[in-house]
């Protein structure tokens, strides 16, 4: 099993095992989604990734400005749900959402237990993707970009 | 940093539209949003003030599709141009793979453009990104307006050595908007082996 599949399986398993979260997403600090337990097409993961990444980055800066260091996690409470943003490795974080009855602090404690294993998987992902990317044919990618650009405009509001 | 998932054969890149307030950054992204096949782009998120000025960022993902055997996804961001939102601009530049600098061609906005260009250099440095290394495309926007500065004058200010691809555009009518987008995507893709 590839590491990304392992991460996805890990999240799905923990979501079930913890009986807490109705959504778990692992993403980079740039908002790129690595794995998610979201099902169906209703969830707009890219928007979610961008907004959570923007929020975390902003709070990170606030924390640095006023407390002299970056944050390791953020808890949010809303009328219906509680959210946890937990940094996993320097450039990755986990977003977990739970029903309102699950207290945010409790959510954090449960997620903290699975953090070391998740961090190990993320480190493995980083290692595997940091190696030479010689198997990716950049010339071919560049050459076929134009065709894809034309395709992009088909179906748009001309 | 380009986000590559080799197993999933996926390349994700972040491109930021930068420039002075009201230079047309959001208009660029809105135009692309309206023209691109809805199946190939996500939602356009705009965090705006009550006066419709960008407060934090605009965001839109575009799925370029299968290129070679890789799936390329581009995340477009624009920064708030107003001077006092400097912290936000710095945050949004974090991890960017390419920049489109939008110059407002109106003569009276030239000082603001120059200040924004200098601000871009400073904020890139603060994010440990070397200005000379990051893919950059310059777009001279609003050139169709009667008070637009001559393009050679703007080139002297922003691209005196002709190092960067530049496009003469009108974001409102869509002139060269998509060409700008294509230019920056091409540049970013070319940098992948070096990143």
mmCIF file of C-alpha atoms in Angstrom:
data_model
loop_
_atom_site.group_PDB
_atom_site.id
_atom_site.type_symbol
_atom_site.label_atom_id
_atom_site.label_comp_id
_atom_site.label_asym_id
_atom_site.label_seq_id
_atom_site.Cartn_x
_atom_site.Cartn_y
_atom_site.Cartn_z
ATOM 1 C CA UNK A 1 0.000 0.000 0.000
ATOM 2 C CA UNK A 2 1.336 3.456 -0.923
ATOM 3 C CA UNK A 3 1.899 5.991 1.808
ATOM 4 C CA UNK A 4 -0.946 8.284 0.676
ATOM 5 C CA UNK A 5 -3.320 5.321 0.761
ATOM 6 C CA UNK A 6 -1.971 4.428 4.181
ATOM 7 C CA UNK A 7 -2.635 7.953 5.410
ATOM 8 C CA UNK A 8 -6.183 7.864 4.044
ATOM 9 C CA UNK A 9 -6.784 4.456 5.616
ATOM 10 C CA UNK A 10 -5.298 5.668 8.887
ATOM 11 C CA UNK A 11 -7.627 8.681 8.983
ATOM 12 C CA UNK A 12 -10.661 6.549 8.163
ATOM 13 C CA UNK A 13 -9.760 4.018 10.829
ATOM 14 C CA UNK A 14 -9.166 6.655 13.490
ATOM 15 C CA UNK A 15 -12.330 8.501 12.615
ATOM 16 C CA UNK A 16 -14.235 5.302 13.306
ATOM 17 C CA UNK A 17 -12.162 4.253 16.303
ATOM 18 C CA UNK A 18 -12.417 7.607 18.022
ATOM 19 C CA UNK A 19 -16.138 7.840 17.289
ATOM 20 C CA UNK A 20 -15.713 11.553 17.364
ATOM 21 C CA UNK A 21 -15.156 13.353 14.154
ATOM 22 C CA UNK A 22 -17.490 13.603 11.238
ATOM 23 C CA UNK A 23 -14.706 15.005 9.071
ATOM 24 C CA UNK A 24 -10.959 14.627 9.124
ATOM 25 C CA UNK A 25 -8.745 16.295 6.535
ATOM 26 C CA UNK A 26 -4.974 16.319 6.324
ATOM 27 C CA UNK A 27 -3.582 19.183 4.304
ATOM 28 C CA UNK A 28 -0.424 21.155 3.690
ATOM 29 C CA UNK A 29 -0.069 24.674 5.068
ATOM 30 C CA UNK A 30 -0.653 25.818 1.487
ATOM 31 C CA UNK A 31 -4.101 24.263 1.569
ATOM 32 C CA UNK A 32 -3.295 21.279 -0.655
ATOM 33 C CA UNK A 33 -5.301 18.271 0.499
ATOM 34 C CA UNK A 34 -3.311 15.134 1.199
ATOM 35 C CA UNK A 35 -6.089 12.905 2.510
ATOM 36 C CA UNK A 36 -9.657 13.215 3.685
ATOM 37 C CA UNK A 37 -12.452 11.135 5.099
ATOM 38 C CA UNK A 38 -15.060 13.283 3.370
ATOM 39 C CA UNK A 39 -17.446 11.326 1.204
ATOM 40 C CA UNK A 40 -19.567 12.385 -1.725
ATOM 41 C CA UNK A 41 -19.175 15.517 -3.782
ATOM 42 C CA UNK A 42 -21.012 17.864 -1.454
ATOM 43 C CA UNK A 43 -17.844 18.789 0.408
ATOM 44 C CA UNK A 44 -15.766 21.396 -1.428
ATOM 45 C CA UNK A 45 -12.396 20.284 -0.133
ATOM 46 C CA UNK A 46 -10.370 22.827 -2.119
ATOM 47 C CA UNK A 47 -12.256 25.775 -0.681
ATOM 48 C CA UNK A 48 -12.007 24.215 2.733
ATOM 49 C CA UNK A 49 -8.267 23.689 2.254
ATOM 50 C CA UNK A 50 -7.657 27.262 1.209
ATOM 51 C CA UNK A 51 -9.738 28.789 3.992
ATOM 52 C CA UNK A 52 -8.310 26.629 6.760
ATOM 53 C CA UNK A 53 -4.803 27.216 5.462
ATOM 54 C CA UNK A 54 -5.427 30.981 5.358
ATOM 55 C CA UNK A 55 -6.919 30.914 8.844
ATOM 56 C CA UNK A 56 -4.120 28.865 10.339
ATOM 57 C CA UNK A 57 -1.467 31.020 8.687
ATOM 58 C CA UNK A 58 -3.118 34.197 9.966
ATOM 59 C CA UNK A 59 -3.403 32.856 13.512
ATOM 60 C CA UNK A 60 0.171 31.620 13.305
ATOM 61 C CA UNK A 61 1.266 35.177 12.530
ATOM 62 C CA UNK A 62 -0.897 36.578 15.326
ATOM 63 C CA UNK A 63 0.623 34.115 17.733
ATOM 64 C CA UNK A 64 4.132 34.985 16.571
ATOM 65 C CA UNK A 65 3.431 38.704 16.925
ATOM 66 C CA UNK A 66 1.867 38.567 20.359
ATOM 67 C CA UNK A 67 3.242 35.426 21.949
ATOM 68 C CA UNK A 68 6.605 35.006 20.289
ATOM 69 C CA UNK A 69 5.955 31.636 18.660
ATOM 70 C CA UNK A 70 3.764 29.772 16.186
ATOM 71 C CA UNK A 71 0.723 27.803 17.250
ATOM 72 C CA UNK A 72 0.510 24.040 17.459
ATOM 73 C CA UNK A 73 -3.269 23.774 17.427
ATOM 74 C CA UNK A 74 -6.441 25.827 17.207
ATOM 75 C CA UNK A 75 -9.841 25.018 18.660
ATOM 76 C CA UNK A 76 -13.012 26.529 17.260
ATOM 77 C CA UNK A 77 -16.545 26.271 18.552
ATOM 78 C CA UNK A 78 -19.569 27.037 16.414
ATOM 79 C CA UNK A 79 -23.290 26.661 16.996
ATOM 80 C CA UNK A 80 -23.385 23.191 15.443
ATOM 81 C CA UNK A 81 -19.886 21.820 15.435
ATOM 82 C CA UNK A 82 -16.503 22.014 17.062
ATOM 83 C CA UNK A 83 -13.312 22.098 15.068
ATOM 84 C CA UNK A 84 -9.697 21.327 15.756
ATOM 85 C CA UNK A 85 -6.794 22.465 13.601
ATOM 86 C CA UNK A 86 -3.769 20.478 14.707
ATOM 87 C CA UNK A 87 -0.298 20.944 13.285
ATOM 88 C CA UNK A 88 1.127 17.538 12.404
ATOM 89 C CA UNK A 89 4.517 18.389 10.962
ATOM 90 C CA UNK A 90 5.893 21.830 10.135
ATOM 91 C CA UNK A 91 4.060 22.089 6.821
ATOM 92 C CA UNK A 92 1.041 19.873 7.447
ATOM 93 C CA UNK A 93 -1.993 20.052 9.640
ATOM 94 C CA UNK A 94 -5.076 18.074 10.453
ATOM 95 C CA UNK A 95 -8.575 19.472 10.478
ATOM 96 C CA UNK A 96 -11.053 17.509 12.564
ATOM 97 C CA UNK A 97 -14.709 18.418 12.932
ATOM 98 C CA UNK A 98 -16.947 16.924 15.578
ATOM 99 C CA UNK A 99 -20.580 17.295 16.589
ATOM 100 C CA UNK A 100 -21.317 20.017 19.123
ATOM 101 C CA UNK A 101 -21.754 17.569 21.996
ATOM 102 C CA UNK A 102 -18.097 16.562 21.710
ATOM 103 C CA UNK A 103 -16.180 19.217 23.614
ATOM 104 C CA UNK A 104 -13.347 20.818 21.687
ATOM 105 C CA UNK A 105 -10.818 20.048 24.420
ATOM 106 C CA UNK A 106 -11.825 16.393 24.413
ATOM 107 C CA UNK A 107 -11.498 16.289 20.641
ATOM 108 C CA UNK A 108 -7.990 17.656 20.984
ATOM 109 C CA UNK A 109 -7.038 15.017 23.582
ATOM 110 C CA UNK A 110 -8.272 12.193 21.376
ATOM 111 C CA UNK A 111 -6.490 13.484 18.300
ATOM 112 C CA UNK A 112 -3.287 13.980 20.262
ATOM 113 C CA UNK A 113 -3.153 10.234 20.904
ATOM 114 C CA UNK A 114 -2.953 9.389 17.223
ATOM 115 C CA UNK A 115 -0.614 12.232 16.384
ATOM 116 C CA UNK A 116 2.764 10.413 16.607
ATOM 117 C CA UNK A 117 1.661 7.701 14.158
ATOM 118 C CA UNK A 118 0.184 10.252 11.785
ATOM 119 C CA UNK A 119 3.309 12.394 11.951
ATOM 120 C CA UNK A 120 5.422 9.350 11.057
ATOM 121 C CA UNK A 121 3.287 8.719 7.978
ATOM 122 C CA UNK A 122 3.521 12.369 6.941
ATOM 123 C CA UNK A 123 7.307 12.286 7.335
ATOM 124 C CA UNK A 124 7.385 9.226 5.099
ATOM 125 C CA UNK A 125 5.254 10.994 2.518
ATOM 126 C CA UNK A 126 7.636 13.968 2.582
ATOM 127 C CA UNK A 127 10.678 11.723 2.192
ATOM 128 C CA UNK A 128 9.187 9.819 -0.717
ATOM 129 C CA UNK A 129 8.218 13.004 -2.530
ATOM 130 C CA UNK A 130 11.458 14.802 -1.865
ATOM 131 C CA UNK A 131 13.535 12.359 -3.894
ATOM 132 C CA UNK A 132 14.463 12.959 -7.516
ATOM 133 C CA UNK A 133 11.462 13.485 -9.724
ATOM 134 C CA UNK A 134 13.235 12.208 -12.800
ATOM 135 C CA UNK A 135 10.326 9.946 -13.607
ATOM 136 C CA UNK A 136 8.184 12.991 -14.310
ATOM 137 C CA UNK A 137 8.637 14.149 -17.885
ATOM 138 C CA UNK A 138 8.527 17.929 -17.540
ATOM 139 C CA UNK A 139 9.108 18.465 -21.277
ATOM 140 C CA UNK A 140 6.091 16.366 -22.085
ATOM 141 C CA UNK A 141 4.068 18.245 -19.502
ATOM 142 C CA UNK A 142 5.085 21.601 -20.946
ATOM 143 C CA UNK A 143 4.378 20.478 -24.499
ATOM 144 C CA UNK A 144 0.879 19.295 -23.778
ATOM 145 C CA UNK A 145 -0.112 22.250 -21.606
ATOM 146 C CA UNK A 146 -1.460 24.244 -24.543
ATOM 147 C CA UNK A 147 -3.928 21.543 -25.486
ATOM 148 C CA UNK A 148 -5.173 21.483 -21.934
ATOM 149 C CA UNK A 149 -5.505 25.264 -21.855
ATOM 150 C CA UNK A 150 -7.832 25.050 -24.876
ATOM 151 C CA UNK A 151 -9.859 22.383 -23.131
ATOM 152 C CA UNK A 152 -10.149 24.591 -20.071
ATOM 153 C CA UNK A 153 -12.179 27.173 -21.946
ATOM 154 C CA UNK A 154 -14.662 24.720 -23.419
ATOM 155 C CA UNK A 155 -17.932 24.970 -21.569
ATOM 156 C CA UNK A 156 -17.085 28.305 -19.959
ATOM 157 C CA UNK A 157 -19.070 31.500 -20.350
ATOM 158 C CA UNK A 158 -17.753 32.673 -23.714
ATOM 159 C CA UNK B 1 6.842 25.044 -2.964
ATOM 160 C CA UNK B 2 5.260 22.911 -5.668
ATOM 161 C CA UNK B 3 3.317 20.143 -3.972
ATOM 162 C CA UNK B 4 3.987 16.890 -5.781
ATOM 163 C CA UNK B 5 2.306 13.636 -4.986
ATOM 164 C CA UNK B 6 4.263 11.189 -7.081
ATOM 165 C CA UNK B 7 2.086 8.230 -6.258
ATOM 166 C CA UNK B 8 -1.117 10.015 -7.164
ATOM 167 C CA UNK B 9 0.746 11.638 -10.106
ATOM 168 C CA UNK B 10 -0.477 15.021 -8.993
ATOM 169 C CA UNK B 11 1.192 18.428 -9.129
ATOM 170 C CA UNK B 12 -0.298 21.323 -7.148
ATOM 171 C CA UNK B 13 0.980 24.849 -7.610
ATOM 172 C CA UNK B 14 0.170 28.145 -5.935
ATOM 173 C CA UNK B 15 0.103 31.310 -8.012
ATOM 174 C CA UNK B 16 -0.423 34.732 -6.465
ATOM 175 C CA UNK B 17 -1.706 37.840 -8.250
ATOM 176 C CA UNK B 18 0.062 40.802 -6.656
ATOM 177 C CA UNK B 19 -0.188 44.533 -7.237
ATOM 178 C CA UNK B 20 -1.392 47.876 -5.940
ATOM 179 C CA UNK B 21 -4.942 48.464 -4.758
ATOM 180 C CA UNK B 22 -7.512 48.467 -7.566
ATOM 181 C CA UNK B 23 -4.945 47.355 -10.143
ATOM 182 C CA UNK B 24 -7.251 44.543 -11.308
ATOM 183 C CA UNK B 25 -6.040 41.431 -9.502
ATOM 184 C CA UNK B 26 -9.514 40.279 -8.495
ATOM 185 C CA UNK B 27 -10.859 41.170 -11.947
ATOM 186 C CA UNK B 28 -8.267 38.834 -13.488
ATOM 187 C CA UNK B 29 -9.370 35.954 -11.293
ATOM 188 C CA UNK B 30 -13.059 36.693 -11.788
ATOM 189 C CA UNK B 31 -12.569 36.699 -15.555
ATOM 190 C CA UNK B 32 -10.827 33.325 -15.453
ATOM 191 C CA UNK B 33 -13.593 32.034 -13.185
ATOM 192 C CA UNK B 34 -16.240 33.042 -15.703
ATOM 193 C CA UNK B 35 -14.439 31.691 -18.747
ATOM 194 C CA UNK B 36 -13.132 28.373 -17.514
ATOM 195 C CA UNK B 37 -15.272 25.275 -17.843
ATOM 196 C CA UNK B 38 -17.109 25.035 -14.484
ATOM 197 C CA UNK B 39 -16.229 21.362 -14.328
ATOM 198 C CA UNK B 40 -12.564 22.299 -14.245
ATOM 199 C CA UNK B 41 -12.545 24.926 -11.575
ATOM 200 C CA UNK B 42 -13.671 25.175 -7.992
ATOM 201 C CA UNK B 43 -15.521 27.911 -6.192
ATOM 202 C CA UNK B 44 -14.260 31.465 -6.228
ATOM 203 C CA UNK B 45 -13.763 32.512 -2.645
ATOM 204 C CA UNK B 46 -13.520 36.235 -2.040
ATOM 205 C CA UNK B 47 -12.964 37.571 1.437
ATOM 206 C CA UNK B 48 -14.069 41.163 0.914
ATOM 207 C CA UNK B 49 -14.769 44.252 2.947
ATOM 208 C CA UNK B 50 -18.240 45.780 2.956
ATOM 209 C CA UNK B 51 -17.052 48.057 0.148
ATOM 210 C CA UNK B 52 -16.129 45.091 -2.042
ATOM 211 C CA UNK B 53 -12.377 45.547 -1.629
ATOM 212 C CA UNK B 54 -10.311 42.416 -1.060
ATOM 213 C CA UNK B 55 -9.840 41.958 2.676
ATOM 214 C CA UNK B 56 -7.707 38.826 2.911
ATOM 215 C CA UNK B 57 -7.544 36.968 -0.382
ATOM 216 C CA UNK B 58 -9.430 35.716 -3.402
ATOM 217 C CA UNK B 59 -8.982 32.064 -4.147
ATOM 218 C CA UNK B 60 -9.871 29.776 -7.009
ATOM 219 C CA UNK B 61 -8.584 26.309 -7.882
ATOM 220 C CA UNK B 62 -8.255 25.385 -11.568
ATOM 221 C CA UNK B 63 -7.791 21.813 -12.671
ATOM 222 C CA UNK B 64 -5.555 21.971 -15.731
ATOM 223 C CA UNK B 65 -6.150 18.270 -16.278
ATOM 224 C CA UNK B 66 -3.869 15.442 -17.274
ATOM 225 C CA UNK B 67 -0.658 16.853 -18.636
ATOM 226 C CA UNK B 68 1.658 14.066 -19.615
ATOM 227 C CA UNK B 69 0.887 11.507 -16.977
ATOM 228 C CA UNK B 70 0.554 14.133 -14.262
ATOM 229 C CA UNK B 71 -2.581 15.839 -13.089
ATOM 230 C CA UNK B 72 -1.859 19.557 -12.683
ATOM 231 C CA UNK B 73 -3.910 21.686 -10.325
ATOM 232 C CA UNK B 74 -3.376 25.415 -10.007
ATOM 233 C CA UNK B 75 -4.461 27.391 -6.954
ATOM 234 C CA UNK B 76 -4.930 31.055 -7.811
ATOM 235 C CA UNK B 77 -4.756 33.667 -5.068
ATOM 236 C CA UNK B 78 -4.882 37.430 -5.089
ATOM 237 C CA UNK B 79 -3.671 39.635 -2.270
ATOM 238 C CA UNK B 80 -5.369 42.720 -0.847
ATOM 239 C CA UNK B 81 -3.673 45.640 -2.560
ATOM 240 C CA UNK B 82 -4.351 48.352 -0.017
ATOM 241 C CA UNK B 83 -1.151 49.469 1.680
ATOM 242 C CA UNK B 84 -2.292 48.754 5.243
ATOM 243 C CA UNK B 85 -2.938 45.051 4.565
ATOM 244 C CA UNK B 86 0.761 44.264 4.412
ATOM 245 C CA UNK B 87 0.643 41.437 6.957
ATOM 246 C CA UNK B 88 -2.029 39.696 4.906
ATOM 247 C CA UNK B 89 0.035 40.024 1.729
ATOM 248 C CA UNK B 90 3.036 38.527 3.477
ATOM 249 C CA UNK B 91 0.963 35.572 4.699
ATOM 250 C CA UNK B 92 -0.540 34.846 1.313
ATOM 251 C CA UNK B 93 2.873 34.835 -0.376
ATOM 252 C CA UNK B 94 3.963 31.972 1.856
ATOM 253 C CA UNK B 95 4.749 28.938 -0.258
ATOM 254 C CA UNK B 96 3.923 30.618 -3.546
ATOM 255 C CA UNK B 97 5.307 29.060 -6.732
ATOM 256 C CA UNK B 98 4.712 31.962 -9.093
ATOM 257 C CA UNK B 99 3.666 35.600 -9.165
ATOM 258 C CA UNK B 100 1.630 37.673 -11.581
ATOM 259 C CA UNK B 101 2.391 41.319 -10.887
ATOM 260 C CA UNK B 102 -0.509 43.443 -12.100
ATOM 261 C CA UNK B 103 0.498 46.996 -12.988
ATOM 262 C CA UNK B 104 -2.260 49.609 -13.107
ATOM 263 C CA UNK B 105 -1.336 51.474 -16.298
ATOM 264 C CA UNK B 106 -2.963 54.737 -15.247
ATOM 265 C CA UNK B 107 -0.315 57.445 -14.923
ATOM 266 C CA UNK B 108 -1.563 58.611 -11.530
ATOM 267 C CA UNK B 109 -1.213 55.059 -10.135
ATOM 268 C CA UNK B 110 2.438 54.639 -11.125
ATOM 269 C CA UNK B 111 3.816 55.555 -7.690
ATOM 270 C CA UNK B 112 1.475 53.029 -6.088
ATOM 271 C CA UNK B 113 2.660 50.386 -8.583
ATOM 272 C CA UNK B 114 6.295 51.078 -7.816
ATOM 273 C CA UNK B 115 5.621 50.905 -4.092
ATOM 274 C CA UNK B 116 3.745 47.628 -4.524
ATOM 275 C CA UNK B 117 6.587 46.143 -6.601
ATOM 276 C CA UNK B 118 9.069 47.067 -3.914
ATOM 277 C CA UNK B 119 6.681 45.659 -1.286
ATOM 278 C CA UNK B 120 6.539 42.382 -3.247
ATOM 279 C CA UNK B 121 10.326 42.071 -3.169
ATOM 280 C CA UNK B 122 10.407 42.761 0.560
ATOM 281 C CA UNK B 123 7.620 40.306 1.385
ATOM 282 C CA UNK B 124 9.120 37.548 -0.763
ATOM 283 C CA UNK B 125 12.383 37.964 1.099
ATOM 284 C CA UNK B 126 10.554 37.754 4.406
ATOM 285 C CA UNK B 127 9.157 34.424 3.221
ATOM 286 C CA UNK B 128 12.681 33.292 2.291
ATOM 287 C CA UNK B 129 11.796 33.363 -1.402
ATOM 288 C CA UNK B 130 14.403 34.870 -3.704
ATOM 289 C CA UNK B 131 12.895 37.449 -6.032
ATOM 290 C CA UNK B 132 15.325 36.497 -8.790
ATOM 291 C CA UNK B 133 14.364 32.839 -8.598
ATOM 292 C CA UNK B 134 10.576 32.928 -8.439
ATOM 293 C CA UNK B 135 8.661 32.728 -11.737
ATOM 294 C CA UNK B 136 7.202 36.170 -12.384
ATOM 295 C CA UNK B 137 4.949 37.525 -15.122
ATOM 296 C CA UNK B 138 4.174 41.220 -15.425
ATOM 297 C CA UNK B 139 0.790 42.331 -16.669
ATOM 298 C CA UNK B 140 0.236 45.956 -17.713
ATOM 299 C CA UNK B 141 -3.471 46.307 -17.048
ATOM 300 C CA UNK B 142 -5.961 49.035 -18.031
ATOM 301 C CA UNK B 143 -3.902 50.058 -21.061
ATOM 302 C CA UNK B 144 -7.163 50.797 -22.881
ATOM 303 C CA UNK B 145 -7.856 53.755 -20.578
ATOM 304 C CA UNK B 146 -7.151 57.260 -21.958
ATOM 305 C CA UNK B 147 -4.857 58.093 -19.037
ATOM 306 C CA UNK B 148 -2.709 54.996 -19.477
ATOM 307 C CA UNK B 149 1.056 55.442 -19.414
ATOM 308 C CA UNK B 150 3.012 54.351 -22.504
ATOM 309 C CA UNK B 151 4.089 50.713 -22.228
ATOM 310 C CA UNK B 152 7.826 51.504 -22.767
ATOM 311 C CA UNK B 153 7.681 53.841 -19.759
ATOM 312 C CA UNK B 154 6.241 51.073 -17.607
ATOM 313 C CA UNK B 155 8.806 48.605 -18.921
ATOM 314 C CA UNK B 156 11.561 50.931 -17.738
ATOM 315 C CA UNK B 157 10.098 50.841 -14.252
ATOM 316 C CA UNK B 158 9.222 47.175 -13.870
ATOM 317 C CA UNK B 159 11.131 45.189 -16.452
ATOM 318 C CA UNK B 160 14.089 47.289 -17.634
ATOM 319 C CA UNK B 161 16.148 44.282 -18.679
ATOM 320 C CA UNK B 162 13.239 42.409 -20.207
ATOM 321 C CA UNK B 163 13.806 39.470 -17.866
ATOM 322 C CA UNK B 164 10.162 38.699 -17.283
ATOM 323 C CA UNK B 165 7.380 37.810 -19.685
ATOM 324 C CA UNK B 166 5.025 40.767 -19.901
ATOM 325 C CA UNK B 167 1.540 41.184 -21.259
ATOM 326 C CA UNK B 168 -0.422 44.280 -22.175
ATOM 327 C CA UNK B 169 -3.914 43.648 -20.924
ATOM 328 C CA UNK B 170 -7.357 44.857 -20.089
ATOM 329 C CA UNK B 171 -8.681 42.615 -17.340
ATOM 330 C CA UNK B 172 -12.175 44.085 -17.488
ATOM 331 C CA UNK B 173 -12.640 43.057 -21.128
ATOM 332 C CA UNK B 174 -10.523 39.939 -20.667
ATOM 333 C CA UNK B 175 -7.835 41.014 -23.122
ATOM 334 C CA UNK B 176 -4.689 38.920 -22.403
ATOM 335 C CA UNK B 177 -6.031 37.703 -19.060
ATOM 336 C CA UNK B 178 -5.900 34.063 -20.031
ATOM 337 C CA UNK B 179 -2.571 34.562 -21.810
ATOM 338 C CA UNK B 180 -1.168 35.908 -18.541
ATOM 339 C CA UNK B 181 -2.456 32.844 -16.729
ATOM 340 C CA UNK B 182 -0.930 30.532 -19.333
ATOM 341 C CA UNK B 183 2.404 32.337 -19.180
ATOM 342 C CA UNK B 184 2.763 31.977 -15.430
ATOM 343 C CA UNK B 185 1.639 28.326 -15.409
ATOM 344 C CA UNK B 186 4.215 27.499 -18.094
ATOM 345 C CA UNK B 187 6.956 29.248 -16.122
ATOM 346 C CA UNK B 188 6.069 27.490 -12.885
ATOM 347 C CA UNK B 189 5.910 24.067 -14.520
ATOM 348 C CA UNK B 190 9.384 24.620 -15.933
ATOM 349 C CA UNK B 191 10.789 25.244 -12.466
ATOM 350 C CA UNK B 192 9.583 21.950 -11.038
ATOM 351 C CA UNK B 193 12.834 20.020 -11.537
ATOM 352 C CA UNK B 194 14.688 22.798 -9.706
ATOM 353 C CA UNK B 195 12.389 23.079 -6.726
#
